[in-house]
Each structure stands twice: as structure tokens, then as C-alpha cells.
Amino acid sequence: MDKTIQKIVDDNKCTGCQLCYNVCDFDAIHIELSSEGFYVPRINFDKCINCGKCLKYCPIENDLSDYNETINVYAAKSNDEETRMKSSSGGIFSELAKEILKQQGIVFGTAFNENNRLVHIDIDSKKDLKKLCGSKYLQSDINLSYKKAKNYLADGEKVMFIGTPCQASALRNYIIDNDNLLIVDLVCHGVPSIKVFGKYLKYIFEDEKIKNIYFRDKQEEGWKNYYINLVGEESNYKKSHRKDPFLYGFLKNLYLNKICYDCPFSKIPRVSDITLGDFWGVNQELDDNKGTSLVIVNSNKGQEIIDNLILNRKISVNPSDIISGSKQNPRVIDGNMNIPKGREKLFKEIENLTFKEMDNLFIKSPKKEILQYAVKSIQTKPIVIFGTGSGGLKVFDEVKKIGIKEFKYFVDNDEKKEGTIFCGKKIYKPEKLLLDKKDKIFIIVASFYYDEISNQLINMGFREDVDFVDGISYFL
Ligand SMILES: Cc1cc2nc3c(=O)[nH]c(=O)nc-3n(C[C@H](O)[C@H](O)[C@H](O)COP(=O)(O)OP(=O)(O)OC[C@H]3O[C@@H](n4cnc5c(N)ncnc54)[C@H](O)[C@@H]3O)c2cc1C
Ligand code: SF4
Ligand code: SF4
Ligand code: SF4
């Protein structure tokens, strides 16, 4: 019987956490980049003695669900304005790291290397903290970090490790209990393909050297409308996450690792001591658009360090709960999401496609010409809005500001809404659209299920970006 992790890889369940590579005593595992652009272990069966150690530790095989219980949930922020503005959310990671470094400990986190690859590194000094700060929307190369962390602990050092929930679970499986180890994980949307990112950088910078990559720049328009900021040797690229094609495709879940669509680690309770995320939808009185963290405390050890930061006035917290923290952030509690239709096709063709071709065919990020066309259509044709949820309301408000020629009606797939009134207009079934002449109306889709609705409209004979547009992408 095969006792290796091969089945995990064959079943597309591998997270790329690299723990198997760290634990194999026979040098039989190495890590490669898969054809889709994710880290994956490969076994050299000439060296493998089928001892089963890799599978025994693999976090996919070992469910530690009962390891912790959620103790407390907070909306939190660093009291240091500069730290907060440099961080993706409320800067809680940096405050935790500063505390560990003050206690002469070691902090593991991610940084870009000279080839723009994201790697886990360890630091022992505050001057290096800026390298780790900020979310990087890529899969990191853990390399031998788990082994290194174990060696530091064996030498009596304090260690803090931050990573995605699969990486945190891997480390917990490897080092089940050690008072000197603090594990912090993130709320995790999933990791996008390193290959897609490489093509994107080439598209933006061609051969220009890239000096810095910031995925979550708050300087332009604050925490909620964050910008990607790429600093080249000669030029600079900045774009809102709502318009940048790489982030647009990432947030549409188009090129995530396969396991991220069915993530077994995005749930409560977590195996880490502390979980950090964005507190999207935090109470208005706490929201200054500079970033608020969601902090979930999962162990007494986690509570102790958070209490210490509160006592020493390093952070401010407001008690909250999982329901509030996950309302606009499903990955806090739920690892499941639909795989977009384009994903398989995109990866099938990835070798032959430039990033621009990928954008045109699959990502379909908002384009200036289409926005101009949509604005003109709204001002010259009667419009219909497809979608009557919160998206419909917001899009309706925005297009009113542009100046509508005539608003006809709303449509919605929810049969229960048929005939009811929304924003002063009647809601119809989508079939109503067929009663209008196609070139006499302009449809604005205002739903987070754009892909499904777009297919539905195409099947009804409407043309994307001609007869209808994605209202959420273009107008919010
Ligand atoms: C791929 C990814 C997806 C995410 N998805 C969500 C989400 O859906 N909802 C949500 O609320 N929050 C998500 N987050 C977390 C969020 O973006 C912030 O990182 C988190 O709130 C911590 O913010 P902070 O201000 O405390 O610290 P920051 O200064 O932002 O520090 C973040 C820390 O995380 C580490 N880190 C950054 N990128 C990676 C990476 N790719 N792999 C491993 N470790 C990394 C860094 O080393 C740094 O130490 C995600 C983060 C990543 C990396
Ligand atoms: S230990 Fe991690 S990298 Fe290895 S097979 Fe399991 S999930 Fe994949
Ligand atoms: S079964 Fe043992 S020898 Fe073979 S790859 Fe796994 S850990 Fe290495
Ligand atoms: S979504 Fe799950 S499997 Fe994917 S990177 Fe995040 S924690 Fe790992």
C-alpha cells in the first residue's frame, strides 16, 4: 500500500504547504511549480522507503478541528498611526511581531525575494519588520521554515509564525505543543497562481526591474478602496483593486489553487492561537477607513499576548462576535465557493496566452472604452437593472448620478420578488426582457452572481458589453 502523499496530490487536494518536504528524512520529496502555477510536492520513488511520515503529518489527512475553542472576537487597530497605515488591515500583525521581537523572539512571515517570488523568511530585529508587513496575494514558498522554527524552539527561542490557515495547520501538526510557539493565521480568500502573476508583471513592466510590490496601498483612497502599487526602477503602476486586472481576476476567484474552492481550514475554531483578517462591515463609528482588523483569539496563549498589547496601549479593541465578523467576510467560517467556469479553460491555455489575452478572454476587467459606452447608453436609452439586492440598490443610486434617460423596471431571478416594488419600480421575471426590442433597452447587471446572469442573458440573445454590462464592476 502506498503510504505517501501521492494520493493527496493526485486528488488535487494539496495546499502546497510543503510540510511533507520538511518531514521526509530520506530526501525523497522536492517541491515544484505545477503547470497551473502552484507549489506541489514530487516524490522520488527511488529514494522513498514508504515510511508514511509525510502522509502522517499532512494537514489534509490530519484534522485538528477540536484543538482549540474560540475565546474572544474583536474589532481592533494599532494605536500607532504609521504602523496602521503601512499594514493591510488594522496593523495587529505588526504589534504582535514587535512584542515577540521585544522578548528577543523570532518572527516568521512573508517577503518578496529579488526574483519577485514570495518566500517565508524569519527575522529577529524590528528593522526588518517592514519586509513582512502587508498582505501579499500569492502562494508563499515556505521552504524549510517549519524545520527551522522547530530548531529555534529546541534552542529555547520564542517563535511567532504567521501564514495562511493551511500553513498554520501544517505547523501545528508538526509541533503540536510548545509554550514558546505562537501561531497566527489569516482569514484566507485563497491564493492565486504564481504563473498568472508572472505574466501580469511582464505585461505591466516588460523587462523593467521591479523594486517593490504592495498589494494593499491605503494612501490613495484608504482601506476600503485599496490600490495595488508596483514600483519599478523607472516607472510606477498604481490601480484600484476594483480596476486592476490581476486583483480583479483574483477577487473573481478565477485562478485560485484548486483546494482553495473547498478549503478545509477556513472554519471556526482554528488551530492557530490568533486569527487575523479585515473587519469588513465594522460599525460605522469604528470605521475611519484607515483599516480595522478582525481578531479572533483561539487559545489562552493568544489571549495573553492580546491582553498585554491592550494593557500597554499598543492596540485598541472593541468586543465583537463571529457572526458580525463573518457577515461580509465569508471565509472566516466557510471554505466553499463555486469554481468559475473560465478557470479550467484559462489553465488549459495558460502557456500560450499573454496576460492581455487572458484579461480579454477570461478576466474581463473593467475597460475605459466600455465604461464610456455604458455611460452614453444610460444617457440615451431606457435602462433596466437586473438584480434587486444591496448591489441593485447601490448601482441604482450611482447610475442616477450619471443622468438616466428613462428607467423602465427591475428584473430578478427570485420568483418571490415578482410584482413587488423596489426603489419605486416594479420587479419582473427576466423573461420580461424578451418583450422589449433588444436595441431599445440597456441592461445593467447589479448582482454578485454576474457570471451566471451574463450566461443567462447571452442565452436570451443579449450581447455582453453591448446590450448589457456588469454594473457592480463599472459603477461601484
Ligand atoms: C492570500 C491572502 C488572502 C486573504 N484573504 C482574506 C479574506 O478573504 N478576508 C480577510 O478578512 N482577510 C484576508 N486576508 C488577510 C488580510 O489581508 C490581512 O493580511 C490581515 O487582516 C492582517 O492584517 P494586518 O494589518 O494585521 O497585518 P499586515 O501588515 O497586513 O500583515 C500580514 C501578515 O501576513 C503575512 N502574509 C502576507 N501575505 C501572505 C501570504 N501570501 N501567505 C502567508 N502569509 C502572508 C505577512 O508576512 C504579514 O506578516 C488574506 C491574506 C492573504 C495573504
Ligand atoms: S503536506 Fe502540504 S504540500 Fe504535502 S501533500 Fe500535504 S498539503 Fe500537499
Ligand atoms: S513515505 Fe517516507 S520516505 Fe517516502 S516520501 Fe514520505 S516521508 Fe519520504
Ligand atoms: S484557501 Fe485554504 S487551502 Fe487555499 S491558501 Fe487559503 S488556507 Fe490554504
XYZ file of C-alpha atoms and ligand atoms in Angstrom:
553
model
C 0.000 0.000 0.000
C 1.237 3.459 -0.928
C 1.724 5.396 2.340
C 2.946 8.614 0.713
C 1.176 11.904 -0.001
C 0.806 10.971 -3.705
C -2.960 10.443 -3.358
C -3.399 13.946 -1.882
C -1.632 15.403 -4.916
C -3.499 13.175 -7.418
C -6.848 14.178 -5.867
C -5.979 17.871 -6.284
C -6.227 18.345 -2.524
C -2.678 19.543 -1.978
C -2.377 23.051 -0.479
C 1.324 23.408 -1.300
C 2.082 23.902 2.395
C 5.330 21.907 1.943
C 5.182 20.152 5.320
C 5.786 16.769 3.634
C 9.013 18.183 2.177
C 10.059 19.349 5.663
C 9.449 15.981 7.361
C 10.789 13.426 4.888
C 14.019 12.046 6.362
C 15.087 10.425 3.114
C 15.277 13.478 0.861
C 12.636 11.819 -1.315
C 10.420 14.895 -1.750
C 11.113 18.093 -3.613
C 8.791 20.986 -4.462
C 7.963 22.116 -7.992
C 5.707 24.718 -9.534
C 2.743 22.937 -11.155
C 1.573 23.666 -14.702
C -1.088 25.947 -13.162
C 1.496 27.844 -11.106
C 1.149 26.436 -7.581
C 3.697 24.697 -5.358
C 3.316 20.931 -5.369
C 5.427 18.096 -3.876
C 7.016 15.473 -6.147
C 8.243 12.138 -4.815
C 11.398 10.402 -5.968
C 10.256 6.776 -5.556
C 13.868 5.551 -5.872
C 14.623 7.265 -2.568
C 11.241 6.771 -0.845
C 11.045 3.875 1.647
C 7.247 4.200 2.027
C 7.599 5.008 5.754
C 4.350 7.064 5.727
C 5.726 10.038 7.673
C 4.769 12.605 5.020
C 1.132 11.457 4.981
C 1.011 11.204 8.769
C 1.797 14.916 9.119
C -0.041 16.255 6.028
C -2.707 18.723 7.277
C -5.223 17.421 4.724
C -5.047 13.986 6.358
C -4.962 15.220 9.942
C -7.927 17.191 11.094
C -7.185 19.085 14.286
C -10.692 20.609 14.463
C -11.023 20.098 18.196
C -7.635 21.569 19.041
C -8.946 24.994 20.162
C -12.083 26.881 21.012
C -12.804 30.474 20.009
C -12.282 32.580 23.139
C -12.879 36.163 22.017
C -13.520 38.185 18.870
C -12.523 41.841 18.496
C -12.589 44.725 16.076
C -9.084 46.082 16.631
C -6.474 48.549 15.473
C -2.922 49.501 16.252
C -2.633 52.768 18.190
C 0.393 53.682 16.107
C -0.901 55.579 13.065
C 2.180 54.883 10.927
C 2.049 51.117 11.607
C -1.634 51.030 10.778
C -1.238 52.915 7.510
C 1.560 50.575 6.374
C -0.487 47.457 7.195
C -3.275 45.913 5.152
C -5.910 45.909 7.885
C -5.551 47.371 11.383
C -1.840 46.605 11.877
C -2.331 43.942 14.551
C 0.257 41.629 12.966
C 2.974 44.294 13.406
C 2.045 44.925 17.039
C 2.210 41.186 17.805
C 5.530 40.906 15.979
C 7.027 43.916 17.822
C 6.090 42.301 21.145
C 7.738 38.975 20.217
C 10.861 40.776 18.942
C 10.989 42.794 22.209
C 11.074 39.456 24.043
C 14.121 38.504 21.876
C 11.993 36.121 19.829
C 11.962 35.264 16.130
C 9.155 36.103 13.686
C 8.380 34.088 10.539
C 6.383 35.830 7.777
C 6.472 36.535 4.046
C 8.644 38.840 1.929
C 9.470 39.176 -1.777
C 12.914 37.999 -2.904
C 14.962 39.570 -5.709
C 13.071 37.500 -8.337
C 9.666 38.796 -7.161
C 8.903 35.406 -5.618
C 7.098 35.400 -2.285
C 9.038 33.455 0.354
C 8.711 32.842 4.090
C 11.637 34.338 5.983
C 12.476 34.780 9.661
C 13.585 37.989 11.340
C 14.956 38.799 14.785
C 15.078 42.570 14.572
C 12.499 45.361 14.366
C 14.363 46.996 11.495
C 13.380 44.066 9.217
C 9.690 44.132 10.146
C 8.728 46.275 7.162
C 9.689 43.379 4.845
C 6.951 41.215 6.383
C 4.271 43.851 6.715
C 1.262 43.763 4.356
C -0.820 41.090 2.600
C 0.703 39.567 -0.497
C -1.907 37.885 -2.643
C 0.216 34.930 -3.733
C 1.220 31.485 -2.502
C 4.403 31.785 -0.450
C 7.344 29.425 -0.726
C 7.663 28.046 2.821
C 10.799 26.074 2.031
C 12.258 24.598 5.259
C 10.658 27.179 7.602
C 8.824 24.578 9.732
C 12.064 22.713 10.383
C 13.859 25.964 11.109
C 11.119 27.007 13.562
C 11.453 23.636 15.337
C 15.213 24.101 15.648
C 14.806 27.603 17.117
C 12.309 26.223 19.655
C 14.679 23.390 20.536
C 17.290 26.072 21.301
C 14.831 27.685 23.726
C 13.909 30.647 21.482
C 10.440 32.193 21.302
C 8.897 31.881 17.820
C 5.943 33.587 16.151
C 4.752 32.218 12.791
C 2.183 33.878 10.540
C 0.737 32.282 7.426
C -2.361 31.106 5.614
C -4.598 28.709 7.579
C -3.205 25.673 5.698
C 0.361 26.707 6.552
C -0.655 27.346 10.172
C -2.304 23.910 10.336
C 0.816 22.326 8.870
C 2.990 23.875 11.572
C 0.515 22.871 14.289
C 0.579 19.270 13.031
C 4.353 19.334 13.104
C 4.753 20.990 16.534
C 1.608 20.131 18.427
C 2.506 21.832 21.694
C 5.228 24.234 22.672
C 4.746 27.149 25.078
C 7.239 29.249 23.150
C 5.412 28.966 19.818
C 2.737 31.499 18.818
C 0.888 30.592 15.617
C -1.098 33.308 13.847
C -3.188 32.612 10.757
C -5.121 34.804 8.341
C -8.640 34.777 7.077
C -7.905 33.435 3.589
C -9.699 34.095 0.323
C -7.365 31.632 -1.443
C -4.057 32.016 -3.256
C -3.803 32.964 -6.933
C -1.495 31.366 -9.480
C 2.164 32.410 -9.444
C 2.250 31.874 -13.229
C -0.627 34.280 -13.826
C 1.094 36.842 -11.583
C 4.372 36.436 -13.513
C 2.576 37.124 -16.811
C 0.853 40.135 -15.264
C 4.169 41.646 -14.117
C 5.607 41.086 -17.595
C 2.543 42.815 -19.122
C 2.949 45.874 -16.870
C 6.739 46.197 -16.770
C 8.081 44.115 -19.687
C 11.749 43.722 -18.690
C 11.980 46.639 -16.251
C 13.272 45.634 -12.815
C 10.638 45.766 -10.085
C 11.744 47.208 -6.767
C 8.625 46.908 -4.615
C 5.218 45.259 -4.721
C 2.407 46.480 -2.462
C -0.949 44.774 -2.847
C -2.827 46.914 -0.336
C -1.799 50.568 -0.587
C -4.114 52.736 1.550
C -2.531 56.112 0.763
C -4.715 56.917 -2.284
C -8.257 56.151 -1.174
C -7.967 54.407 2.186
C -8.563 50.873 3.421
C -11.743 50.051 1.504
C -10.706 51.118 -1.973
C -7.147 49.805 -1.693
C -4.693 50.098 -4.570
C -2.054 47.788 -5.950
C 1.199 49.739 -6.134
C 4.103 48.360 -8.190
C 7.344 50.305 -8.027
C 9.686 49.753 -10.965
C 13.211 51.052 -11.462
C 11.930 53.673 -13.907
C 8.159 53.712 -13.654
C 5.363 53.250 -11.169
C 1.991 51.480 -11.568
C -0.964 52.141 -9.243
C -4.536 50.995 -9.698
C -7.598 50.460 -7.524
C -8.356 46.795 -6.733
C -11.694 47.317 -8.475
C -9.958 48.082 -11.789
C -6.575 46.342 -11.737
C -6.913 43.211 -13.902
C -4.825 40.887 -11.684
C -6.724 41.750 -8.489
C -9.982 41.767 -10.423
C -9.438 38.152 -11.555
C -8.213 37.160 -8.074
C -11.301 38.595 -6.390
C -13.469 36.878 -9.027
C -11.794 33.617 -7.848
C -10.677 32.880 -11.393
C -7.187 31.474 -10.799
C -7.009 30.168 -7.234
C -5.399 26.890 -6.205
C -7.922 24.052 -6.632
C -8.138 23.220 -2.912
C -8.996 26.872 -2.097
C -12.508 26.326 -3.546
C -13.110 23.694 -0.879
C -10.765 24.832 1.866
C -10.924 22.642 4.973
C -9.132 25.267 7.102
C -11.464 28.235 6.603
C -13.670 27.458 9.562
C -14.095 28.074 13.263
C -12.414 27.135 15.571
C -8.915 27.497 14.125
C -5.792 25.641 15.148
C -3.802 28.876 15.443
C -3.552 30.933 18.631
C -4.827 34.073 16.880
C -6.601 34.638 13.544
C -6.332 37.994 11.749
C -8.468 39.416 8.967
C -10.205 42.552 7.771
C -13.266 43.612 9.728
C -15.303 44.415 6.605
C -18.625 45.949 7.591
C -17.390 47.092 11.016
C -19.703 49.557 12.836
C -19.609 52.990 11.256
C -18.462 54.676 14.458
C -15.314 52.481 14.490
C -14.603 52.929 10.782
C -12.270 55.777 9.782
C -11.272 53.967 6.543
C -7.707 53.547 7.834
C -8.162 49.820 8.479
C -9.831 47.737 11.177
C -8.673 44.211 11.935
C -10.838 41.270 12.798
C -9.039 39.477 15.640
C -10.179 36.004 16.669
C -8.492 34.667 19.786
C -8.305 30.870 19.761
C -6.167 29.999 22.809
C -5.156 31.249 26.247
C -1.687 31.922 24.867
C -3.253 34.132 22.167
C -5.405 35.930 24.762
C -2.372 36.596 26.965
C -0.454 38.473 24.271
C -3.550 40.400 23.110
C -4.259 41.423 26.761
C -0.651 42.526 27.085
C -0.944 44.739 23.961
C -4.199 46.237 25.270
C -2.685 46.888 28.725
C 0.351 48.582 27.230
C -1.888 50.698 24.971
C -0.380 49.305 21.789
C -3.779 48.354 20.360
C -7.422 49.382 20.863
C -10.122 46.735 20.742
C -13.912 46.558 20.715
C -15.537 43.240 21.630
C -17.430 41.610 18.781
C -18.536 38.137 17.691
C -18.116 35.656 14.847
C -21.492 36.491 13.300
C -20.631 40.192 12.918
C -17.064 39.400 11.817
C -18.134 36.979 9.096
C -21.216 38.782 7.724
C -19.240 40.465 4.943
C -16.316 38.064 5.123
C -17.480 34.508 4.385
C -14.003 32.972 4.529
C -13.942 33.388 8.299
C -16.291 30.424 8.582
C -16.783 28.892 5.139
C -14.181 27.393 2.795
C -16.585 26.576 -0.033
C -17.085 28.598 -3.185
C -18.040 27.896 -6.777
C -15.286 27.300 -9.299
C -15.772 29.907 -12.060
C -16.473 28.441 -15.493
C -13.412 30.054 -17.097
C -10.867 28.562 -14.660
C -10.278 25.245 -16.368
C -10.047 26.794 -19.842
C -7.693 29.503 -18.655
C -5.281 26.966 -17.162
C -5.514 24.719 -20.211
C -4.355 27.569 -22.390
C -2.100 29.394 -19.923
C 1.220 28.550 -21.640
C 0.127 30.155 -24.914
C -1.631 33.214 -23.546
C -0.246 36.638 -22.732
C -1.771 38.367 -19.718
C -3.613 40.776 -22.019
C -5.209 37.842 -23.859
C -6.127 36.273 -20.512
C -7.767 39.527 -19.462
C -9.752 39.859 -22.694
C -10.885 36.227 -22.725
C -11.378 35.318 -19.084
C -10.783 38.087 -16.542
C -12.726 40.802 -18.372
C -11.600 43.595 -16.074
C -13.378 46.937 -16.451
C -12.170 48.826 -19.556
C -12.306 52.576 -20.120
C -13.950 52.284 -23.573
C -16.740 50.045 -22.221
C -17.374 52.408 -19.321
C -17.656 55.331 -21.766
C -20.045 53.285 -23.941
C -22.133 52.297 -20.897
C -22.407 55.900 -19.692
C -23.541 57.004 -23.170
C -26.098 54.158 -23.316
C -27.523 55.094 -19.894
C -27.948 58.679 -21.066
C -29.552 57.766 -24.412
C -31.560 54.523 -23.904
C -34.170 53.319 -21.401
C -32.441 51.145 -18.800
C -33.342 48.005 -16.862
C -31.455 46.861 -13.747
C -31.024 43.108 -13.246
C -30.699 42.453 -9.503
C -32.601 43.814 -6.529
C -30.311 43.099 -3.584
C -27.873 45.509 -1.959
C -25.948 45.620 -5.293
C -29.098 46.692 -7.152
C -29.727 49.494 -4.679
C -26.166 50.815 -4.853
C -25.950 50.596 -8.664
C -29.319 52.359 -8.976
C -28.024 55.232 -6.808
C -24.808 55.509 -8.835
C -26.387 55.455 -12.313
C -28.920 58.108 -11.216
C -25.927 60.413 -10.655
C -24.842 59.885 -14.292
C -28.214 61.047 -15.579
C -30.705 58.382 -16.745
C -32.756 58.925 -19.935
C -35.537 56.639 -18.684
C -35.709 53.945 -16.008
C -38.018 51.112 -17.091
C -38.060 48.365 -14.437
C -36.045 45.876 -12.378
C -35.696 42.156 -13.113
C -34.698 39.426 -10.674
C -34.375 35.645 -10.763
C -36.034 35.349 -7.357
C -39.636 34.417 -8.227
C -40.837 35.587 -4.809
C -39.957 39.170 -5.741
C -42.026 39.198 -8.935
C -44.603 42.008 -8.913
C -43.201 43.702 -5.806
C -41.897 47.275 -5.778
C -38.200 48.136 -5.376
C -36.927 51.731 -5.328
C -40.355 52.829 -6.610
C -40.312 50.487 -9.651
C -41.833 47.094 -10.358
C -39.761 43.883 -10.328
C -40.326 41.428 -13.208
C -39.061 37.973 -14.167
C -36.099 38.061 -16.627
C -38.415 36.772 -19.414
C -39.956 40.260 -19.498
C -36.763 41.436 -21.239
C -37.731 39.397 -24.319
C -40.802 41.573 -24.778
C -38.609 44.615 -25.373
C -36.686 45.213 -28.598
C -33.051 44.324 -27.827
C -31.567 47.510 -29.240
C -34.120 49.682 -27.442
C -33.059 48.888 -23.876
C -29.774 48.797 -21.979
C -29.418 46.264 -19.141
C -27.226 46.845 -16.120
C -26.483 43.695 -14.151
C -26.271 44.600 -10.472
C -25.630 41.278 -8.808
C -22.667 39.442 -7.331
C -23.723 36.458 -9.484
C -22.641 38.278 -12.634
C -21.162 35.204 -14.376
C -24.387 33.209 -14.097
C -26.589 36.155 -15.126
C -24.291 37.036 -18.011
C -24.674 33.470 -19.387
C -28.425 33.669 -18.887
C -28.625 36.934 -20.872
C -26.357 35.624 -23.637
C -28.652 32.576 -23.945
C -31.560 35.005 -24.314
C -29.771 36.679 -27.238
C -28.288 39.742 -25.490
C -24.655 40.713 -26.139
C -22.213 41.332 -23.288
C -20.795 44.890 -23.205
C -23.213 45.863 -25.998
C -26.714 45.169 -24.660
C -25.680 44.695 -21.028
C -22.767 45.435 -18.677
C -21.558 44.376 -15.256
C -22.920 47.258 -13.174
C -21.051 46.309 -9.985
C -17.649 46.427 -11.692
C -18.328 49.549 -13.704
C -20.331 51.723 -11.362
C -19.442 50.834 -7.754
C -3.738 35.296 0.232
C -4.467 36.068 1.283
C -5.860 36.111 1.279
C -6.556 36.822 2.266
N -7.921 36.823 2.244
C -8.607 37.483 3.215
C -10.036 37.484 3.246
O -10.695 36.901 2.376
N -10.662 38.152 4.268
C -9.955 38.784 5.248
O -10.559 39.347 6.156
N -8.603 38.794 5.249
C -7.918 38.174 4.259
N -6.548 38.171 4.272
C -5.848 38.781 5.437
C -5.714 40.297 5.365
O -5.407 40.686 4.041
C -4.602 40.818 6.298
O -3.386 40.196 5.972
C -4.857 40.530 7.735
O -6.044 41.163 8.099
C -3.723 41.023 8.637
O -3.632 42.388 8.542
P -2.669 43.259 9.497
O -2.942 44.694 9.190
O -2.805 42.821 10.907
O -1.213 42.825 9.099
P -0.368 43.012 7.750
O 0.666 44.037 7.934
O -1.226 43.126 6.610
O 0.439 41.632 7.740
C 0.004 40.484 7.141
C 0.929 39.346 7.528
O 0.570 38.203 6.799
C 1.677 37.615 6.178
N 1.334 37.274 4.804
C 1.089 38.151 3.822
N 0.843 37.519 2.672
C 0.955 36.212 2.940
C 0.815 35.050 2.132
N 0.519 35.112 0.853
N 0.996 33.856 2.713
C 1.299 33.775 4.028
N 1.420 34.843 4.836
C 1.260 36.048 4.300
C 2.742 38.702 6.140
O 4.006 38.135 6.322
C 2.382 39.591 7.258
O 3.095 39.166 8.333
C -5.828 37.499 3.282
C -4.431 37.485 3.273
C -3.751 36.774 2.291
C -2.252 36.760 2.314
S 1.848 18.169 3.384
Fe 1.130 20.005 2.312
S 2.347 20.034 0.415
Fe 2.495 17.974 1.255
S 0.838 16.845 0.265
Fe 0.037 17.582 2.211
S -0.924 19.505 1.635
Fe 0.437 18.998 -0.050
S 6.842 7.828 2.636
Fe 8.594 8.402 3.922
S 10.341 8.256 2.581
Fe 8.572 8.257 1.267
S 8.337 10.382 0.721
Fe 7.058 10.016 2.515
S 8.342 10.567 4.239
Fe 9.685 10.339 2.481
S -7.895 28.981 0.903
Fe -7.345 27.317 2.258
S -6.081 25.959 1.045
Fe -6.189 27.909 -0.056
S -4.354 29.004 0.640
Fe -6.042 29.622 1.954
S -5.928 28.241 3.694
Fe -4.699 27.351 2.087
